[in-house]
Short mmCIF file of C-alpha atoms in Angstrom, two decimals:
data_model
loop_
_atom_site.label_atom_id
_atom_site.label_comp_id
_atom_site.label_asym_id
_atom_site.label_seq_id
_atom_site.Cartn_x
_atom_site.Cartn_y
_atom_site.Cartn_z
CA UNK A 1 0.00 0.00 0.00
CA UNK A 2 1.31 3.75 -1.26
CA UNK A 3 1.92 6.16 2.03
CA UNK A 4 2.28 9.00 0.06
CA UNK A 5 -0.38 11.36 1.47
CA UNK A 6 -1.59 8.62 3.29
CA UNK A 7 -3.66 10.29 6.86
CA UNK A 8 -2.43 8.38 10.24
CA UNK A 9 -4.09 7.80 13.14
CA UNK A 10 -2.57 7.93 17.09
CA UNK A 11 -2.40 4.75 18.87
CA UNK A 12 -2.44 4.78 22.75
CA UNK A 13 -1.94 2.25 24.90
CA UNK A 14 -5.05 1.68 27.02
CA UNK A 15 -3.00 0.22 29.87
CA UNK A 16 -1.33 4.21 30.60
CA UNK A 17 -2.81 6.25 28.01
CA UNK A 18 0.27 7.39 26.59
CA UNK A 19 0.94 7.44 22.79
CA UNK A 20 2.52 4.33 21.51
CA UNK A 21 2.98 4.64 17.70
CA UNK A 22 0.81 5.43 15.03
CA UNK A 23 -1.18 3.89 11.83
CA UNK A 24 -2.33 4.23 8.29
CA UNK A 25 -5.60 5.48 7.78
CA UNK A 26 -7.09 3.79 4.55
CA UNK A 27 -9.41 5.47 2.09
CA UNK A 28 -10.24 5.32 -1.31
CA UNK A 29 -6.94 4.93 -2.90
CA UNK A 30 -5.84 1.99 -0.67
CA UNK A 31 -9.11 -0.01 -0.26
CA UNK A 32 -9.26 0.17 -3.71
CA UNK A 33 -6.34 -1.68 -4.69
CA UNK A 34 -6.26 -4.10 -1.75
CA UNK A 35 -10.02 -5.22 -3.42
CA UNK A 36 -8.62 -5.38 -6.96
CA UNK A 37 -5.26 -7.32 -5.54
CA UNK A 38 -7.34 -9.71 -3.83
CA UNK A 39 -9.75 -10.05 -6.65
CA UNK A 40 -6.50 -10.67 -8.98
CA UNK A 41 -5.20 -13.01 -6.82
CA UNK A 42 -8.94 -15.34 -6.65
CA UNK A 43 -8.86 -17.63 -9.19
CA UNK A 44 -5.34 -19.04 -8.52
CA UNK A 45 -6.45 -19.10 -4.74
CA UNK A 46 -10.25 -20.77 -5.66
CA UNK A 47 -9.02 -22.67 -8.22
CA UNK A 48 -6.07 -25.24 -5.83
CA UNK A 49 -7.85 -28.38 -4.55
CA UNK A 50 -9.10 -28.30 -0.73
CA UNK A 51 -5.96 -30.25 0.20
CA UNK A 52 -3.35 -28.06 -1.36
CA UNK A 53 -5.39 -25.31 0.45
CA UNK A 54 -4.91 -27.36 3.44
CA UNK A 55 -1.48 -27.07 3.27
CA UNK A 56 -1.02 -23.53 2.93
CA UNK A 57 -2.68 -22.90 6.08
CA UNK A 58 -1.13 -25.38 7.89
CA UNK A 59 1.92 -23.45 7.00
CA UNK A 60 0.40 -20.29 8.10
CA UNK A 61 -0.88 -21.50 11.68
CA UNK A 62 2.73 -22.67 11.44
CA UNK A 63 4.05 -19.25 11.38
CA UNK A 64 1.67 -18.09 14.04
CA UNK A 65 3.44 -20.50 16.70
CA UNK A 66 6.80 -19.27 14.57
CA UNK A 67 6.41 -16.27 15.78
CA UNK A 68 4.12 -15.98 18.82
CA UNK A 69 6.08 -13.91 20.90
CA UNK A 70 5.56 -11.46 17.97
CA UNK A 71 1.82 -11.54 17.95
CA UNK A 72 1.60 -11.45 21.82
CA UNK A 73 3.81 -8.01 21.95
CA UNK A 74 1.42 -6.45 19.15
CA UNK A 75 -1.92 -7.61 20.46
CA UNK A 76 -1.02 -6.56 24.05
CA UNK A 77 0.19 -2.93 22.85
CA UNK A 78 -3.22 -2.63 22.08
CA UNK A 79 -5.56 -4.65 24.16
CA UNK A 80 -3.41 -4.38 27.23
CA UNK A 81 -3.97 -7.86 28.14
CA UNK A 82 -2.47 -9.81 30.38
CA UNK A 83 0.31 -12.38 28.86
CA UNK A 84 -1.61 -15.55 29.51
CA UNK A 85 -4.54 -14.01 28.22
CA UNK A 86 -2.72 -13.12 25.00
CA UNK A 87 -0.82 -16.89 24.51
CA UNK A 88 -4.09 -19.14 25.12
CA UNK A 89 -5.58 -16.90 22.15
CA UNK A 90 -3.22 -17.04 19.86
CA UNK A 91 -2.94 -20.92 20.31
CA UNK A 92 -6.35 -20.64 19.72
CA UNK A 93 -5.86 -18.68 16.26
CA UNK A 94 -3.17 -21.41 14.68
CA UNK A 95 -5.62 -24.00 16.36
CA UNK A 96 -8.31 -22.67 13.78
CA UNK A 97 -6.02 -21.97 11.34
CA UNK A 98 -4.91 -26.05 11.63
CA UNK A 99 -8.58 -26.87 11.65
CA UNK A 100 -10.27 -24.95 8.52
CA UNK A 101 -6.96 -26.64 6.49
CA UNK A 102 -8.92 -30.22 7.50
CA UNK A 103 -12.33 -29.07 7.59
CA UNK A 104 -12.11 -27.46 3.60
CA UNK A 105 -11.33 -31.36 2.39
CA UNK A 106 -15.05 -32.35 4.73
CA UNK A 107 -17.78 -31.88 2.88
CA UNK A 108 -21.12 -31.60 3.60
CA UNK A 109 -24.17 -31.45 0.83
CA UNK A 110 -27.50 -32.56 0.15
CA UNK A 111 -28.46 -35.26 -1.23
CA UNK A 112 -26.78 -36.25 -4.97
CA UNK A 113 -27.44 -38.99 -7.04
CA UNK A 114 -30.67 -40.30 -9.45
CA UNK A 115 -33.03 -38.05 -7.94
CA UNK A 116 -35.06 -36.99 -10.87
CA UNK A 117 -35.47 -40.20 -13.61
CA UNK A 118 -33.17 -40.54 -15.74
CA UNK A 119 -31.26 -37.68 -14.47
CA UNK A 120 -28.03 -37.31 -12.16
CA UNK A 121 -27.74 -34.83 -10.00
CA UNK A 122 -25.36 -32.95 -7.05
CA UNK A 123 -24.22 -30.11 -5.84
CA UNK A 124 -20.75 -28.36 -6.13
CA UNK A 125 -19.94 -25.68 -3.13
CA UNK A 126 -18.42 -22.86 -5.09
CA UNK A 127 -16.32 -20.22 -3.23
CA UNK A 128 -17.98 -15.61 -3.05
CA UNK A 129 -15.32 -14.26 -3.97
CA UNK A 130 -13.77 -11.74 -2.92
CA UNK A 131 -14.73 -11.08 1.22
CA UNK A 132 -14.43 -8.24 2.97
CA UNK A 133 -13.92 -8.68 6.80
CA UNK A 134 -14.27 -6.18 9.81
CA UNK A 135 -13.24 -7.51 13.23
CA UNK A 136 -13.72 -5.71 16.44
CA UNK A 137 -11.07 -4.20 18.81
CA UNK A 138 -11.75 -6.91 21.86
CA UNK A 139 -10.56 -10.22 20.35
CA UNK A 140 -8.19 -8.43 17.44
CA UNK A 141 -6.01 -11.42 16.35
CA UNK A 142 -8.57 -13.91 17.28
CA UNK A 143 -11.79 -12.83 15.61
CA UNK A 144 -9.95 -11.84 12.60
CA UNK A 145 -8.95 -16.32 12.53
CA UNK A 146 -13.09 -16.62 12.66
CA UNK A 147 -13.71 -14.66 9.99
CA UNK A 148 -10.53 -15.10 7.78
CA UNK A 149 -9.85 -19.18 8.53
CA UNK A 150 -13.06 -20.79 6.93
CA UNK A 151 -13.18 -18.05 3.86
CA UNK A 152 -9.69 -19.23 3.24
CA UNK A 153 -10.23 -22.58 3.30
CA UNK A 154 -13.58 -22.40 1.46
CA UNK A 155 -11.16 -20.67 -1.26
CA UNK A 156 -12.21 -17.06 -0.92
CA UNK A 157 -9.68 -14.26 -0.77
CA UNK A 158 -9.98 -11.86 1.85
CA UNK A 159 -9.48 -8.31 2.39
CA UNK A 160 -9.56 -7.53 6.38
CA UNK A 161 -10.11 -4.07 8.02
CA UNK A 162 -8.60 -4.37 12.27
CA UNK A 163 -10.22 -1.88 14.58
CA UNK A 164 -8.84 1.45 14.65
CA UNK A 165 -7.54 1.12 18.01
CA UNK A 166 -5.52 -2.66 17.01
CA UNK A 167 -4.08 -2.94 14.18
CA UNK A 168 -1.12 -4.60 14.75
CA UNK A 169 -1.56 -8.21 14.67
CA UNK A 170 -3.46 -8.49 11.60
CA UNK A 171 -0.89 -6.31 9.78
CA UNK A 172 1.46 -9.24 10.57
CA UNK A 173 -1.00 -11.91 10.27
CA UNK A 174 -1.24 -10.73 6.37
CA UNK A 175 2.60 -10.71 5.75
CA UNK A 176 2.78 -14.05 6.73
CA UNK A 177 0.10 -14.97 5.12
CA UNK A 178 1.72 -13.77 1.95
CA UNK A 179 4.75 -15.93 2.63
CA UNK A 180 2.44 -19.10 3.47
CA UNK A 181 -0.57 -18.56 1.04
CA UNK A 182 0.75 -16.13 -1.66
CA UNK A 183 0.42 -12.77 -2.65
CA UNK A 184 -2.68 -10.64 -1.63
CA UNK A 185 -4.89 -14.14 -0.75
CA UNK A 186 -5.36 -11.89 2.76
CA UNK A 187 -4.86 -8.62 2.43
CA UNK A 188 -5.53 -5.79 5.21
CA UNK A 189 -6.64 -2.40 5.50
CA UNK A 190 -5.72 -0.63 8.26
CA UNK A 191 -8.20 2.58 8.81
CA UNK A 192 -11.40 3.80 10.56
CA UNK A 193 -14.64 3.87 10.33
CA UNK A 194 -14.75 5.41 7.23
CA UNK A 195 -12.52 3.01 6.18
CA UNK A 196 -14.87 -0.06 6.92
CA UNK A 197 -17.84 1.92 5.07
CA UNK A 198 -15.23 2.00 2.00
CA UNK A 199 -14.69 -1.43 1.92
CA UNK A 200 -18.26 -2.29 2.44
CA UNK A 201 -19.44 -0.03 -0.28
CA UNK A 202 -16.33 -1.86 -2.64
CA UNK A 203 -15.83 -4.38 -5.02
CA UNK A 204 -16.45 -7.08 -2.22
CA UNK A 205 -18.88 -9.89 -2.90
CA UNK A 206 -19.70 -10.43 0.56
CA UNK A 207 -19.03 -8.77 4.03
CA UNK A 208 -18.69 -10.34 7.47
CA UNK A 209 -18.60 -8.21 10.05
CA UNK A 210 -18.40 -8.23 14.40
CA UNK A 211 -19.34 -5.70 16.11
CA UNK A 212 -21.83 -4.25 17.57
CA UNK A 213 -25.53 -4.33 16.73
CA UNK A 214 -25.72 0.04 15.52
CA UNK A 215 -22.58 -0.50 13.18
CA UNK A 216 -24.07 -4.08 11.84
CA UNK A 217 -27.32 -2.48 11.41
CA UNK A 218 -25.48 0.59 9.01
CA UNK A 219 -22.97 -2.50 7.73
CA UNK A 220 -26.26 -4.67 6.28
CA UNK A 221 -27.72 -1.46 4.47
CA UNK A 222 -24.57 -0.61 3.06
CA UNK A 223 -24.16 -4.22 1.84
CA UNK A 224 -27.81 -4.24 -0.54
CA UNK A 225 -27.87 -7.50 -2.05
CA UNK A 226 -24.46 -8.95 -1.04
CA UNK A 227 -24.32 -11.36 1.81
CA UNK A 228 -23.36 -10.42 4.95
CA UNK A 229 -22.68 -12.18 7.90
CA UNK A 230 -23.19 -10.68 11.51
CA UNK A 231 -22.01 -11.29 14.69
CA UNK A 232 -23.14 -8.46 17.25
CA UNK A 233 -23.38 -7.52 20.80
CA UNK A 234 -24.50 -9.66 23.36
CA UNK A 235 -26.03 -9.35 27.04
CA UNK A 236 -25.50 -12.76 28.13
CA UNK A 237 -27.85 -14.26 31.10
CA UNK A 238 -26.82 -16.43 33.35
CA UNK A 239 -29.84 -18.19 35.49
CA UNK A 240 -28.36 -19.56 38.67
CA UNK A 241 -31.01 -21.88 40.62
CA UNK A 242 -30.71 -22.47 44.11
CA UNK A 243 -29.28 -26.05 43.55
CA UNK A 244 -26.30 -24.62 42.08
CA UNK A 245 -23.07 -26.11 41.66
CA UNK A 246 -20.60 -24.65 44.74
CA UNK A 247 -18.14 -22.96 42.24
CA UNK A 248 -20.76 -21.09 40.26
CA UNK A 249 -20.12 -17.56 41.42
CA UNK A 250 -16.26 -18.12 41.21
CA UNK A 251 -16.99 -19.37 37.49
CA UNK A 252 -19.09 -16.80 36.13
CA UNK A 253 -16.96 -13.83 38.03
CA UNK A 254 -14.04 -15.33 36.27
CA UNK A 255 -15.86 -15.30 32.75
CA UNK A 256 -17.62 -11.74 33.52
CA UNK A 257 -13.46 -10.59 33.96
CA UNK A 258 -11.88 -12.52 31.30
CA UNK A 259 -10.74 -9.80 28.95
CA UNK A 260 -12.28 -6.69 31.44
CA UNK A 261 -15.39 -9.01 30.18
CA UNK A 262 -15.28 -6.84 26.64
CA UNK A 263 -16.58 -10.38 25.38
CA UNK A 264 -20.57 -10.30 23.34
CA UNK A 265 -20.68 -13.76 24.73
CA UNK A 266 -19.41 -12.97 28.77
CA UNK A 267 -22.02 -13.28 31.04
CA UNK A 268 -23.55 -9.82 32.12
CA UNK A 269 -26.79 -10.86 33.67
CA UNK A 270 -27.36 -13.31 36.64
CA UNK A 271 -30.70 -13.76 37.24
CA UNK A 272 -31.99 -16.17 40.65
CA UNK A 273 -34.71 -17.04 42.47
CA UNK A 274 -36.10 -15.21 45.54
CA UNK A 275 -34.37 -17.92 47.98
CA UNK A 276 -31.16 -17.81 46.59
CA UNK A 277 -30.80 -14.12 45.79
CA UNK A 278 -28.67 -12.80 48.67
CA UNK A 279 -26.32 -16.19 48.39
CA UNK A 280 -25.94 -15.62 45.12
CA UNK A 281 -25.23 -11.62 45.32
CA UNK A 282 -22.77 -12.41 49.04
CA UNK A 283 -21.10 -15.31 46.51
CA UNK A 284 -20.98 -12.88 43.36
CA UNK A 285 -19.37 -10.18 45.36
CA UNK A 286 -16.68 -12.13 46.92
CA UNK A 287 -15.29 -13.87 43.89
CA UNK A 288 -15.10 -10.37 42.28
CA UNK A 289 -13.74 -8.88 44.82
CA UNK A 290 -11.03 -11.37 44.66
CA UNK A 291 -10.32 -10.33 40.79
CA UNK A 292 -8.11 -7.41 40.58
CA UNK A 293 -7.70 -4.93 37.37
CA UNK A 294 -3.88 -5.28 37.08
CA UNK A 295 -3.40 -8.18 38.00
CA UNK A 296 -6.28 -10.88 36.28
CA UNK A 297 -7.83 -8.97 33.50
CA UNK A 298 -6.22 -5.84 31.98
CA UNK A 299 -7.94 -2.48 30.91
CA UNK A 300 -10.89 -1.10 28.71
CA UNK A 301 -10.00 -0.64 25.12
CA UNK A 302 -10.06 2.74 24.80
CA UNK A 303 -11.42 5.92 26.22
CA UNK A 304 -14.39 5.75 24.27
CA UNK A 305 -15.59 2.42 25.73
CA UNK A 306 -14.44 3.85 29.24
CA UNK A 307 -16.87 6.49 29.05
CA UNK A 308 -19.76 4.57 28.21
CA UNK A 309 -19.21 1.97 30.60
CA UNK A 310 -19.14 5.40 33.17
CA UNK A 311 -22.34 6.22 31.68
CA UNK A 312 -24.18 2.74 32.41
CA UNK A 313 -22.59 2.71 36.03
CA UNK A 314 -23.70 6.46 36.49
CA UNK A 315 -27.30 6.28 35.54
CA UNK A 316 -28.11 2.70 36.72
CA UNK A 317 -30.47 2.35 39.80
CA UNK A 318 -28.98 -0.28 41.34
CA UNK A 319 -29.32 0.10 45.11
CA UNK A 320 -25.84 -1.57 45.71
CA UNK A 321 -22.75 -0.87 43.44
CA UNK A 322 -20.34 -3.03 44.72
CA UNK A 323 -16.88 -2.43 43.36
CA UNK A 324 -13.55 -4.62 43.71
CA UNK A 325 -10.19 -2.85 43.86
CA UNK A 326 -7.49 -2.44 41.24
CA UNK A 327 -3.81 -3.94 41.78
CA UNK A 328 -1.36 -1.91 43.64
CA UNK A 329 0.61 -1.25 40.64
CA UNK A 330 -2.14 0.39 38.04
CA UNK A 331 -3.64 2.24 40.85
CA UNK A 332 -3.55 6.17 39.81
CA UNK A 333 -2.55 5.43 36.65
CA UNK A 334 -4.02 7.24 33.32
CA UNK A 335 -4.80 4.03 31.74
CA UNK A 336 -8.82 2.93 30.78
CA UNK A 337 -8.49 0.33 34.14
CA UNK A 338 -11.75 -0.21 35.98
CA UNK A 339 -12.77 -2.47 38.60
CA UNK A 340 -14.68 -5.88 38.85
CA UNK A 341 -18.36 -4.59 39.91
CA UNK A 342 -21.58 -5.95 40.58
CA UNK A 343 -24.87 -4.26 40.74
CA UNK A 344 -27.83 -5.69 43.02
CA UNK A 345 -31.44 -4.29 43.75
CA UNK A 346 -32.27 -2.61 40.26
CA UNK A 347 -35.32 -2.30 38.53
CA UNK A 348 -35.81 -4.56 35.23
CA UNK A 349 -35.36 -1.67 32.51
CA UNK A 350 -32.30 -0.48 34.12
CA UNK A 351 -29.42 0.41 31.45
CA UNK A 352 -26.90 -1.84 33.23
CA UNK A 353 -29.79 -4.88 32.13
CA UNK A 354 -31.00 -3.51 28.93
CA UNK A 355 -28.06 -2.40 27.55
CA UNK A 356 -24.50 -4.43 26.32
CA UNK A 357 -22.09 -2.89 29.19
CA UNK A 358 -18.97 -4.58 27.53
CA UNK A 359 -17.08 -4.59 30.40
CA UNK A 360 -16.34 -6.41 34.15
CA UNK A 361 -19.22 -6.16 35.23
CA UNK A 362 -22.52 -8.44 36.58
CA UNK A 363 -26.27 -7.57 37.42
CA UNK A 364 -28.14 -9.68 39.49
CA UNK A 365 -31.84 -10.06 39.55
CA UNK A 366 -34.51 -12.00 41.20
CA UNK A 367 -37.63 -13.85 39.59
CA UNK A 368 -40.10 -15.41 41.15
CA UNK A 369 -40.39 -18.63 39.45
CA UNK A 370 -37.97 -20.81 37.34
CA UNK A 371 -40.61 -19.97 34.67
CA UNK A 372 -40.32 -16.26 35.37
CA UNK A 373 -36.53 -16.39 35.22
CA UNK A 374 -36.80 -17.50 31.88
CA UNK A 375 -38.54 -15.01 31.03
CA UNK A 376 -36.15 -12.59 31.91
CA UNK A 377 -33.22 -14.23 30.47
CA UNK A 378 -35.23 -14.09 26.82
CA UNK A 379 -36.78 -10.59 27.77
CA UNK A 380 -34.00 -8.30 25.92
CA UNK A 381 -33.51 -7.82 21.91
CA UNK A 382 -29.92 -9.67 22.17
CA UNK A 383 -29.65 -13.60 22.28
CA UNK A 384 -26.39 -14.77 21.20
CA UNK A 385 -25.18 -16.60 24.21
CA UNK A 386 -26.22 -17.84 27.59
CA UNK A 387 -25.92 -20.05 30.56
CA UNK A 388 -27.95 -21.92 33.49
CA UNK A 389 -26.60 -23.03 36.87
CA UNK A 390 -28.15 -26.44 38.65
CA UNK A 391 -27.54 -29.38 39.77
CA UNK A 392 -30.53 -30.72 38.51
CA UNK A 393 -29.44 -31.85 35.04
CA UNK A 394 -32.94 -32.29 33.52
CA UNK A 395 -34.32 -29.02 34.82
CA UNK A 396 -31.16 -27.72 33.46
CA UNK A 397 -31.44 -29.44 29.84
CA UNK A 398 -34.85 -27.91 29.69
CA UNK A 399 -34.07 -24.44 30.11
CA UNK A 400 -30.89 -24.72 27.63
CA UNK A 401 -33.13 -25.66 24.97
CA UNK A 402 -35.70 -23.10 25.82
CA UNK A 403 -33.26 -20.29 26.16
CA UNK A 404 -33.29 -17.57 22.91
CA UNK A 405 -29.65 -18.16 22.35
CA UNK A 406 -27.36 -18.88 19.33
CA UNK A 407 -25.08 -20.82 22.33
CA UNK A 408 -26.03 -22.00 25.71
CA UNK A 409 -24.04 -23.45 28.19
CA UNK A 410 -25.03 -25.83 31.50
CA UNK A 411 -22.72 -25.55 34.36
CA UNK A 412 -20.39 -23.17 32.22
CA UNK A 413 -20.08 -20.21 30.57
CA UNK A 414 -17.48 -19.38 27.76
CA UNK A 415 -16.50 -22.52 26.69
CA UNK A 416 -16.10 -22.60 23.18
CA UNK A 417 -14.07 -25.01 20.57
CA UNK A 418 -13.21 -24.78 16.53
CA UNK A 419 -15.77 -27.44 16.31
CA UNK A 420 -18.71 -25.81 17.62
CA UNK A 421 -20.53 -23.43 16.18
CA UNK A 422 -21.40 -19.89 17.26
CA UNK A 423 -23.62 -17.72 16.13
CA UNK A 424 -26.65 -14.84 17.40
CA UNK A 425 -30.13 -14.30 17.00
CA UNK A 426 -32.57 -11.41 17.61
CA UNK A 427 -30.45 -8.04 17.58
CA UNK A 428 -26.90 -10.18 17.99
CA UNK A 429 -27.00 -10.73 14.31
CA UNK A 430 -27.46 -13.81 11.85
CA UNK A 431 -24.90 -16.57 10.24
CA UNK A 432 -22.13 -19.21 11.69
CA UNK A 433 -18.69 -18.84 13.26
CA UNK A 434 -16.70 -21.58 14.00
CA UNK A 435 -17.00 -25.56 13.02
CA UNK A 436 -17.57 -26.96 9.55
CA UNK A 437 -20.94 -24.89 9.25
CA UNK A 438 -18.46 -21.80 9.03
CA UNK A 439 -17.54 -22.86 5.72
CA UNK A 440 -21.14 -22.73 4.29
CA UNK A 441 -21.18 -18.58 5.05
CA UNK A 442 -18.28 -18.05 2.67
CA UNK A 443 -19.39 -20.93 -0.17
CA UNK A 444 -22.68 -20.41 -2.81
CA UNK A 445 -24.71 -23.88 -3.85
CA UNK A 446 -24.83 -24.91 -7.40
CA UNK A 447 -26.60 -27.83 -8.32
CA UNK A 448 -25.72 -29.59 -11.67
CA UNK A 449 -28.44 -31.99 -13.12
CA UNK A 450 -27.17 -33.80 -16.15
CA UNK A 451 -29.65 -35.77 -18.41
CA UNK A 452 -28.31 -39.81 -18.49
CA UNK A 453 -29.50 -40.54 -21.81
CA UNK A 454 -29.17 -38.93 -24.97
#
């Protein structure tokens, strides 16, 4: 990409606020030519068999573990996240990587053979094109591997736009894809927002995008006619029965903190019974309390995030805000750090319920009933993820599968795999991540019916 007049944007590092560098912001010009490179490079890409594919990104997740120390310095200058935080994902990236390179040689498809008399018949899965990918800012390295693993291996080319704030990783994520897949297969575009408008108003013949539910909503109308593929916010319930298992509040306070809990799948929403309610918000309490900014989860992105998460503490109701101390070490400093907290005694169309709050932070509510607690758990516009706490395992079965959730979880929360899929409903957005279902988002259907006899 030319840098000749090219605008640049100030990166900060959320963890003291202090400048740290700064990046290319796309426009025109650049998306442009990363569209037409990766459109160049498609039918040398679409046209290698699934196992030669295969290969290419084994070689790629190879370079990931090559060169992890690399990838853990660049996604911690902008996340801010703690070390082990930063190695389990980026296993987790050359894990995918390693598993779309196996999955692209699996196929599934309906039914083929003499299905019409004296016809044969089946269907060939035929890569989009050209995809254009926009990844959020909490999971930079890893959610660009959702997004960019199964279009690879379903023999797209990809051109990938990081969050303003992170960059880094997928800038070197593309240069080694060069080296392991060939030229401009996975191109990125560093930028803004205007930038991901750009590429969604390109040459792209489809768009998957994570984010949040506003910017989807603006991404889908941009898109017309083109597939797209959502994954939005989140407000994850978590119905804890009075049977619980003993280590549920440790669990879910560890899942609400994992990553400052800037995860659309983290649990945000613990909803109980009237008998187990104080337990539950004396149990909550103490396991957060016990999780310190600084020293088990790291910061907020970025100021903007920090500010909104303010807001939603500021205007909530709750009648107790309690809040867990930062480390020793971060204490005072200028960096987007805030505290493990949990909100008890607020009414049922407070913000902190309603609203994705993106950070470490739980609600607890009370129902009346086991039905009624269902009820709340399905009662907001989000439903991508969500969990139930008992030791009853069918009462628990029956609320998983009557939960409004793309993914539900019994006695868990968070525990995800390549080989499972994930995806929303309602306001959290529409299509697959993750598995061999993946593949279908970035590959078209074509049957072929050929007459037997002439």
């Amino acid at each position: 990409m030319s840098t000749e007049h090219t605008k640049t944007t100030e990166l900060t590092d959320p963890r003291t606020g202090r400048t740290r560098g700064t990046a290319p912001l796309s426009r025109e010009r650049e998306v442009a030519a990363a569209v037409a490179a990766a459109r160049a490079a498609l039918p040398g890409w679409s046209a290698l068999t699934p196992k030669d594919r295969g290969r290419r990104l084994d070689r790629l997740a190879a370079l990931i573990e090559e060169h992890a120390d690399q990838y853990a310095a660049r996604e911690q200058a902008g996340t801010g996240k703690p070390g082990t935080e930063t190695a389990g994902e980026i296993e987790q990236v050359a894990d995918l990587f390693r598993f779309y390179a196996t999955a692209a040689r699996t196929r599934t498809a309906p039914a083929s053979g003499q299905l019409v008399a004296g016809h044969e018949s089946w269907v060939r899965w035929e890569p989009v094109g050209v995809v254009g990918v926009i990844v959020p800012w909490n999971y930079p390295l890893l959610m660009a591997a959702w997004r960019c693993a199964p279009a690879l291996a379903a023999g797209n080319t990809v051109v990938a736009k990081p969050a303003e704030t992170t960059p880094d990783s997928l800038e070197l994520l593309a240069e080694h894809a060069a080296r392991a897949l060939g030229a401009d297969v996975l191109r990125s575009v560093p930028g803004d927002r205007q930038t991901g408008r750009l590429l969604v108003e390109s040459a792209v013949d489809m768009v998957a995008f994570t984010g949040s539910g506003r910017a989807g909503a603006d991404v889908a109308a941009r898109a017309g006619t083109r597939r797209v593929s959502l994954e939005l916010g989140g407000n994850a319930p978590a119905i804890v029965l009075p049977d619980a298992p003993a280590d549920t509040c440790a669990l879910l306070a560890e899942a609400a903190t994992f990553n400052a809990g800037q995860s659309c799948a983290a649990p945000a929403r613990v909803i109980t019974l009237a008998e187990n309610y104080e337990a539950t918000v004396a149990g909550l309490a103490a396991a957060l309390g016990s999780r310190l900014a600084g020293r088990d989860f790291g910061p907020l992105n970025n100021p903007d995030q920090a500010a909104r998460y303010d807001r939603l503490v500021a205007s909530s109701g709750a009648k107790r805000n309690l809040a867990a101390d930062l480390a020793p070490d971060i204490d005072g400093q200028r960096g987007n750090w805030r505290p493990a907290r949990l909100l008890a005694d607020l009414p049922p169309d407070d913000p902190a319920v309603t609203e994705e709050v993106f950070g470490p932070l739980l609600t607890v509510q009370q129902a009346a009933s086991t039905e009624a607690a269902l009820a709340l758990a399905n009662g907001v516009p989000q439903a991508l993820a969500a969990s139930v706490w008992t030791t009853g395992l069918g009462t628990g079965l029956d609320l998983v599968a009557r939960l409004n959730a793309g993914e539900a979880w019994l006695n868990c929360h968070l525990v995800q795999t390549a080989e499972l899929p994930h995806g929303g409903r309602g306001t959290s957005g529409h299509g697959t991540d993750l598995s061999v279902l993946a593949l279908h988002e970035y590959q078209r259907p074509k049957t072929v019916t050929v007459r037997r006899t002439l």
